[in-house]
Amino acid sequence: MNSQSILRALPFIAILLVVVIDLSTEPGVGFLPLLTLGPAFASVAGGVRRTAMVGALALAICIPLAVYDDLLGKPQNNLTIAAIIGVTAASMMASRLRNRRERELANVRLVAEAAQRVLLRPVPRRAGDLRVALSYTSAAAEAQIGGDLYEVVTTPEGVRILIGDVQGKGLEAVETAAWVLGAFREAAYDQSELPGVVERVETSLARHLSGEKFVTAIFAEVHDGEISLLNCGHPAPLVLRRDGGVHFAEPQEEALPLGLGTLGSPRPKPHRVPFGDGDQILFYTDGVVEARDRQGRFYPLRERAHLLRGADPQAALDELRADLLRHAGGPFPDDAAMLLLHRHPG
């Protein structure tokens, strides 16, 4: 039985317990005021009509129990009846307000998710000799949406990839993600070198960001037999070799996140990682590796890399996502985006 079912059954369980306790004690003790627990609990998970029904049930049970306790017509019982009616009315009002807020949150979430889907266009499933798989899991935090972003474009210079994570959440983060994606989509076609793409994005971002906000990101460019990576403060991608080797592609030089270029640190050169036929590389945001289980342990991505060894990249990534959800066992504290590239010519 799930938690929702328990909450819906709780009002009837409370009323039943009051009846059992009252009948198991001597007449005159009187546990009748506890019947107000029924409509109070009903407002937590039920609607207005259900709350009213539970209140009516509590009133109906109150009468025979008052007869059993020899309280019928006495001031004490009249106060109990008034209390049941009052609590039921207040619970109905609370239930109505809760249902209204839930509908408003649902509508806001639909609008927010629609905006994010427009911003994050579907990535191509094939790009050159790459097969591409994507997974995106939103954080379950009311109507909040995150700033995770990704893009795959095929340019005259080759396939270029971006994955990033905007500091913060909400519409402000989505707006920042839109600036980054817009600048990248333009620069990816105009700039012949990957550092030039990064500088264009940094310049565009500097005109919009304020304060200490920033964006962690990885820019990548696929070449024959290798892939160039320029890491701007983002978690290192996971490389899966055809021969079974697994390692994180840690940057040779630390780079500041986008938006912090005013601090004066020079942008490092891209580092090249072997990426041949049958190899895979997994890009992801920190929502993946920071997902914790009930014991507070982070998700062991490297130890779960074997789940990505399937022939179909999308099916393999879906399996990894399902394992991630099982590990978390509940809502994610942050969005989790994963982009898997599988080099598979032909």
Coordinates of N, CA and C in Angstrom, one line a residue, residues 26-180:
E26 N -15.2 1.5 30.1 CA -16.5 1.6 30.8 C -17.3 2.7 30.3
P27 N -18.6 2.6 30.2 CA -19.5 3.7 29.8 C -19.2 4.9 30.7
G28 N -19.3 6.1 30.1 CA -19.1 7.3 30.8 C -17.7 7.9 30.7
V29 N -16.7 7.1 30.3 CA -15.4 7.7 30.1 C -15.4 8.7 29.0
G30 N -15.9 8.3 27.8 CA -16.1 9.2 26.7 C -14.9 9.6 25.9
F31 N -14.7 9.0 24.8 CA -13.6 9.4 23.9 C -14.2 10.1 22.6
L32 N -15.4 10.5 22.7 CA -16.1 11.0 21.5 C -15.4 12.2 20.9
P33 N -14.8 13.1 21.6 CA -14.1 14.3 21.0 C -13.1 13.9 20.0
L34 N -12.5 12.6 20.2 CA -11.5 12.2 19.2 C -12.0 11.9 17.8
L35 N -13.4 11.8 17.7 CA -14.0 11.6 16.4 C -13.6 12.7 15.4
T36 N -13.3 13.9 15.9 CA -12.9 15.0 15.1 C -11.6 14.7 14.3
L37 N -10.9 13.7 14.7 CA -9.7 13.3 13.9 C -10.1 12.8 12.5
G38 N -11.2 12.2 12.4 CA -11.7 11.7 11.1 C -11.7 12.8 10.0
P39 N -12.5 13.9 10.1 CA -12.6 14.9 9.1 C -11.3 15.7 9.0
A40 N -10.5 15.8 10.1 CA -9.2 16.5 10.1 C -8.3 15.8 9.2
F41 N -8.2 14.4 9.3 CA -7.3 13.7 8.5 C -7.8 13.6 7.0
A42 N -9.1 13.7 6.8 CA -9.7 13.6 5.5 C -9.3 14.7 4.6
S43 N -9.0 15.9 5.2 CA -8.7 17.1 4.5 C -7.2 17.0 3.9
V44 N -6.4 16.1 4.5 CA -5.0 16.0 4.0 C -4.9 15.5 2.6
A45 N -5.7 14.5 2.3 CA -5.6 13.8 1.0 C -6.9 13.8 0.2
G46 N -8.0 14.1 0.8 CA -9.3 14.0 0.2 C -9.8 15.3 -0.3
G47 N -10.9 15.3 -1.1 CA -11.6 16.5 -1.6 C -12.6 17.0 -0.6
V48 N -13.3 18.1 -1.0 CA -14.3 18.7 -0.1 C -15.4 17.7 0.2
R49 N -15.9 17.0 -0.9 CA -17.0 16.1 -0.7 C -16.6 14.9 0.2
R50 N -15.4 14.4 0.0 CA -15.0 13.3 0.8 C -14.8 13.7 2.3
T51 N -14.3 14.9 2.5 CA -14.2 15.4 3.9 C -15.5 15.6 4.6
A52 N -16.5 16.1 3.8 CA -17.9 16.2 4.3 C -18.5 14.9 4.7
M53 N -18.2 13.9 3.8 CA -18.7 12.5 4.1 C -18.1 11.9 5.3
V54 N -16.8 12.1 5.5 CA -16.2 11.6 6.8 C -16.7 12.3 8.0
G55 N -17.0 13.7 7.9 CA -17.6 14.4 9.0 C -19.0 13.9 9.3
A56 N -19.8 13.6 8.3 CA -21.1 13.1 8.5 C -21.0 11.7 9.2
L57 N -20.0 10.9 8.7 CA -19.9 9.6 9.4 C -19.5 9.7 10.8
A58 N -18.6 10.7 11.1 CA -18.2 10.9 12.5 C -19.5 11.3 13.4
L59 N -20.3 12.1 12.8 CA -21.5 12.5 13.5 C -22.5 11.4 13.7
A60 N -22.6 10.6 12.7 CA -23.5 9.4 12.8 C -23.1 8.4 13.8
I61 N -21.7 8.2 14.0 CA -21.2 7.3 15.0 C -21.3 7.9 16.4
C62 N -21.2 9.2 16.4 CA -21.2 9.9 17.7 C -22.5 9.6 18.5
I63 N -23.6 9.5 17.8 CA -24.9 9.4 18.5 C -25.0 8.1 19.2
P64 N -24.8 6.9 18.6 CA -24.9 5.6 19.4 C -23.8 5.5 20.5
L65 N -22.6 6.1 20.2 CA -21.6 6.1 21.2 C -22.0 6.9 22.4
A66 N -22.7 8.0 22.1 CA -23.2 8.9 23.2 C -24.2 8.1 24.1
V67 N -25.1 7.3 23.4 CA -26.1 6.5 24.1 C -25.4 5.5 25.0
Y68 N -24.3 4.9 24.4 CA -23.5 3.9 25.2 C -22.9 4.5 26.4
D69 N -22.4 5.7 26.3 CA -21.7 6.4 27.3 C -22.6 7.2 28.2
D70 N -23.9 7.1 27.9 CA -24.9 7.8 28.7 C -24.6 9.4 28.7
L71 N -24.3 9.9 27.5 CA -24.0 11.3 27.4 C -25.0 12.0 26.5
L72 N -25.9 11.3 25.9 CA -26.8 11.9 24.9 C -27.7 13.0 25.6
G73 N -27.7 14.1 25.0 CA -28.4 15.3 25.5 C -27.7 16.1 26.5
K74 N -26.5 15.6 27.0 CA -25.8 16.3 28.0 C -24.9 17.4 27.3
P75 N -24.5 18.4 28.1 CA -23.7 19.5 27.5 C -22.4 19.0 26.9
Q76 N -21.8 18.0 27.5 CA -20.5 17.4 27.1 C -20.7 16.9 25.7
N77 N -21.8 16.2 25.4 CA -22.0 15.6 24.1 C -22.3 16.7 23.1
N78 N -23.1 17.7 23.5 CA -23.4 18.8 22.6 C -22.2 19.5 22.1
L79 N -21.2 19.7 23.1 CA -19.9 20.3 22.7 C -19.2 19.4 21.7
T80 N -19.3 18.1 21.9 CA -18.6 17.2 20.9 C -19.2 17.3 19.5
I81 N -20.5 17.3 19.5 CA -21.2 17.5 18.2 C -20.8 18.8 17.5
A82 N -20.8 19.9 18.3 CA -20.4 21.2 17.8 C -18.9 21.1 17.3
A83 N -18.1 20.4 18.0 CA -16.7 20.3 17.6 C -16.5 19.5 16.3
I84 N -17.3 18.4 16.1 CA -17.2 17.7 14.9 C -17.7 18.5 13.7
I85 N -18.8 19.3 13.9 CA -19.3 20.1 12.8 C -18.3 21.2 12.5
G86 N -17.7 21.8 13.5 CA -16.7 22.9 13.3 C -15.5 22.4 12.6
V87 N -14.9 21.3 13.1 CA -13.7 20.8 12.5 C -14.0 20.3 11.1
T88 N -15.1 19.7 10.8 CA -15.5 19.3 9.5 C -15.6 20.5 8.5
A89 N -16.2 21.6 9.0 CA -16.3 22.8 8.1 C -14.9 23.4 7.9
A90 N -14.1 23.5 8.9 CA -12.7 24.0 8.7 C -11.9 23.1 7.8
S91 N -12.1 21.8 7.9 CA -11.3 20.8 7.1 C -11.8 20.9 5.6
M92 N -13.1 21.1 5.4 CA -13.6 21.3 4.0 C -13.0 22.5 3.4
M93 N -12.8 23.6 4.2 CA -12.2 24.8 3.6 C -10.7 24.6 3.3
A94 N -10.1 23.9 4.2 CA -8.6 23.6 4.0 C -8.5 22.7 2.8
S95 N -9.4 21.7 2.6 CA -9.3 20.8 1.5 C -9.5 21.6 0.2
R96 N -10.4 22.5 0.2 CA -10.7 23.3 -1.0 C -9.5 24.1 -1.4
L97 N -8.8 24.8 -0.4 CA -7.7 25.6 -0.6 C -6.5 24.8 -1.1
R98 N -6.3 23.6 -0.5 CA -5.3 22.7 -0.9 C -5.4 22.2 -2.4
N99 N -6.7 21.8 -2.7 CA -6.9 21.4 -4.1 C -6.7 22.5 -5.1
R100 N -7.1 23.8 -4.7 CA -6.9 24.9 -5.6 C -5.4 25.1 -5.8
R101 N -4.6 25.0 -4.7 CA -3.1 25.3 -4.9 C -2.5 24.2 -5.7
E102 N -2.9 22.9 -5.5 CA -2.4 21.8 -6.3 C -2.7 22.0 -7.8
R103 N -3.9 22.5 -8.1 CA -4.2 22.8 -9.5 C -3.3 23.9 -10.1
E104 N -3.1 25.0 -9.3 CA -2.3 26.1 -9.7 C -0.9 25.6 -10.0
L105 N -0.3 24.8 -9.0 CA 1.0 24.3 -9.2 C 1.1 23.4 -10.4
A106 N 0.1 22.6 -10.6 CA 0.1 21.7 -11.8 C 0.2 22.5 -13.1
N107 N -0.6 23.6 -13.1 CA -0.7 24.4 -14.3 C 0.7 25.1 -14.5
V108 N 1.2 25.6 -13.4 CA 2.5 26.3 -13.6 C 3.6 25.3 -14.0
R109 N 3.6 24.1 -13.5 CA 4.6 23.1 -13.9 C 4.4 22.8 -15.4
L110 N 3.2 22.7 -15.9 CA 3.0 22.4 -17.3 C 3.6 23.5 -18.2
V111 N 3.3 24.7 -17.8 CA 3.8 25.9 -18.5 C 5.4 25.9 -18.5
A112 N 5.9 25.6 -17.3 CA 7.4 25.6 -17.1 C 8.0 24.5 -18.0
E113 N 7.4 23.3 -17.9 CA 8.0 22.2 -18.7 C 7.9 22.4 -20.2
A114 N 6.8 23.1 -20.6 CA 6.6 23.4 -22.0 C 7.7 24.3 -22.4
A115 N 8.0 25.4 -21.6 CA 9.0 26.3 -21.9 C 10.4 25.6 -22.0
Q116 N 10.6 24.7 -21.1 CA 11.9 24.0 -21.1 C 12.0 23.1 -22.3
R117 N 10.9 22.5 -22.8 CA 11.0 21.6 -24.0 C 11.2 22.4 -25.2
V118 N 10.7 23.7 -25.3 CA 11.0 24.5 -26.4 C 12.4 24.9 -26.4
L119 N 13.0 25.2 -25.2 CA 14.4 25.6 -25.1 C 15.3 24.5 -25.5
L120 N 15.1 23.3 -24.9 CA 15.9 22.1 -25.2 C 15.3 21.3 -26.3
R121 N 15.8 21.6 -27.5 CA 15.3 20.9 -28.7 C 15.7 19.4 -28.6
P122 N 14.9 18.5 -29.2 CA 15.4 17.1 -29.3 C 16.7 17.0 -30.0
V123 N 17.6 16.3 -29.5 CA 18.9 16.1 -30.1 C 18.8 15.0 -31.2
P124 N 19.6 15.1 -32.3 CA 19.6 14.1 -33.3 C 20.0 12.8 -32.8
R125 N 19.4 11.7 -33.3 CA 19.8 10.4 -32.8 C 21.0 9.9 -33.5
R126 N 21.3 10.5 -34.7 CA 22.6 10.2 -35.4 C 23.2 11.5 -35.8
A127 N 24.5 11.6 -35.6 CA 25.3 12.8 -36.0 C 26.6 12.3 -36.5
G128 N 26.8 12.3 -37.8 CA 28.0 11.7 -38.4 C 28.0 10.2 -38.1
D129 N 29.2 9.8 -37.6 CA 29.3 8.3 -37.2 C 28.9 8.1 -35.8
L130 N 28.2 9.0 -35.1 CA 27.8 8.9 -33.7 C 26.3 8.5 -33.6
R131 N 26.1 7.7 -32.7 CA 24.7 7.4 -32.3 C 24.5 8.1 -30.9
V132 N 23.4 8.9 -30.8 CA 23.2 9.8 -29.6 C 22.0 9.3 -28.8
A133 N 22.2 9.3 -27.5 CA 21.0 9.0 -26.6 C 20.9 10.1 -25.6
L134 N 19.7 10.4 -25.1 CA 19.5 11.4 -24.2 C 18.5 11.0 -23.1
S135 N 18.8 11.5 -21.9 CA 17.9 11.3 -20.8 C 17.9 12.5 -19.9
Y136 N 16.6 13.0 -19.6 CA 16.5 14.2 -18.8 C 15.4 13.9 -17.7
T137 N 15.8 14.0 -16.5 CA 14.9 13.8 -15.3 C 14.8 15.1 -14.5
S138 N 13.6 15.6 -14.5 CA 13.4 16.9 -13.7 C 13.3 16.6 -12.2
A139 N 13.8 17.6 -11.5 CA 13.7 17.6 -10.1 C 12.2 17.7 -9.7
A140 N 11.7 16.9 -8.7 CA 10.3 17.0 -8.3 C 10.2 18.0 -7.2
A141 N 10.2 19.3 -7.5 CA 10.2 20.3 -6.4 C 9.1 21.3 -6.8
E142 N 7.9 21.0 -6.6 CA 6.7 21.8 -7.0 C 6.9 22.2 -8.4
A143 N 6.8 23.5 -8.8 CA 6.9 23.9 -10.2 C 8.3 24.3 -10.6
Q144 N 9.3 24.1 -9.8 CA 10.6 24.6 -10.2 C 11.2 23.8 -11.3
I145 N 11.9 24.5 -12.2 CA 12.6 23.8 -13.3 C 14.0 24.3 -13.2
G146 N 14.9 23.4 -13.7 CA 16.3 23.7 -13.5 C 16.9 24.3 -14.7
G147 N 18.2 24.5 -14.7 CA 19.0 25.1 -15.8 C 19.9 24.2 -16.5
D148 N 19.6 22.9 -16.4 CA 20.4 21.9 -17.2 C 20.2 22.2 -18.7
L149 N 21.3 22.1 -19.5 CA 21.2 22.4 -20.9 C 22.1 21.5 -21.7
Y150 N 21.7 21.2 -22.9 CA 22.5 20.3 -23.8 C 22.2 20.7 -25.3
E151 N 23.2 20.3 -26.1 CA 23.0 20.5 -27.6 C 24.0 19.7 -28.3
V152 N 23.6 19.2 -29.5 CA 24.4 18.5 -30.4 C 24.2 19.1 -31.8
V153 N 25.3 19.6 -32.4 CA 25.1 20.2 -33.7 C 26.2 19.7 -34.7
T154 N 25.8 19.5 -35.9 CA 26.8 19.0 -36.9 C 27.2 20.3 -37.8
T155 N 28.5 20.6 -37.7 CA 29.0 21.8 -38.3 C 30.1 21.4 -39.4
P156 N 30.5 22.4 -40.2 CA 31.6 22.1 -41.1 C 32.9 21.6 -40.4
E157 N 33.0 21.9 -39.2 CA 34.2 21.5 -38.4 C 34.0 20.1 -37.8
G158 N 32.8 19.6 -37.9 CA 32.5 18.3 -37.2 C 31.4 18.4 -36.2
V159 N 31.1 17.4 -35.5 CA 30.0 17.4 -34.5 C 30.5 18.1 -33.3
R160 N 29.7 19.0 -32.8 CA 30.1 19.7 -31.6 C 29.0 19.6 -30.6
I161 N 29.4 19.4 -29.3 CA 28.5 19.1 -28.2 C 28.6 20.1 -27.1
L162 N 27.5 20.4 -26.5 CA 27.5 21.2 -25.3 C 26.6 20.6 -24.2
I163 N 27.1 20.5 -23.0 CA 26.2 20.2 -21.9 C 26.6 21.1 -20.7
G164 N 25.6 21.6 -20.0 CA 25.9 22.5 -18.9 C 24.9 22.5 -17.9
D165 N 25.2 23.3 -16.8 CA 24.3 23.4 -15.7 C 24.4 24.8 -15.1
V166 N 23.2 25.6 -15.2 CA 23.2 26.9 -14.7 C 23.0 26.9 -13.2
Q167 N 23.7 27.8 -12.5 CA 23.6 27.9 -11.1 C 22.1 28.4 -10.8
G168 N 21.5 27.8 -9.8 CA 20.1 28.2 -9.4 C 19.1 27.4 -10.2
K169 N 17.8 27.8 -10.0 CA 16.7 27.2 -10.6 C 15.7 28.2 -11.0
G170 N 14.5 27.8 -11.5 CA 13.5 28.6 -11.9 C 13.6 29.3 -13.2
L171 N 12.8 30.3 -13.5 CA 12.7 30.9 -14.8 C 14.0 31.7 -15.1
E172 N 14.6 32.2 -14.0 CA 15.9 32.9 -14.2 C 17.0 32.0 -14.8
A173 N 17.0 30.8 -14.2 CA 18.0 29.8 -14.7 C 17.7 29.4 -16.2
V174 N 16.4 29.2 -16.5 CA 16.0 28.9 -17.8 C 16.4 30.0 -18.8
E175 N 16.2 31.2 -18.4 CA 16.6 32.4 -19.2 C 18.1 32.4 -19.5
T176 N 18.9 32.1 -18.5 CA 20.4 32.0 -18.7 C 20.7 30.9 -19.6
A177 N 20.1 29.7 -19.4 CA 20.3 28.6 -20.3 C 20.0 29.0 -21.8
A178 N 18.9 29.7 -22.0 CA 18.6 30.2 -23.3 C 19.7 31.0 -23.9
W179 N 20.3 31.9 -23.1 CA 21.4 32.7 -23.7 C 22.6 31.9 -24.1
V180 N 22.9 30.9 -23.2 CA 24.0 30.0 -23.5 C 23.8 29.2 -24.8

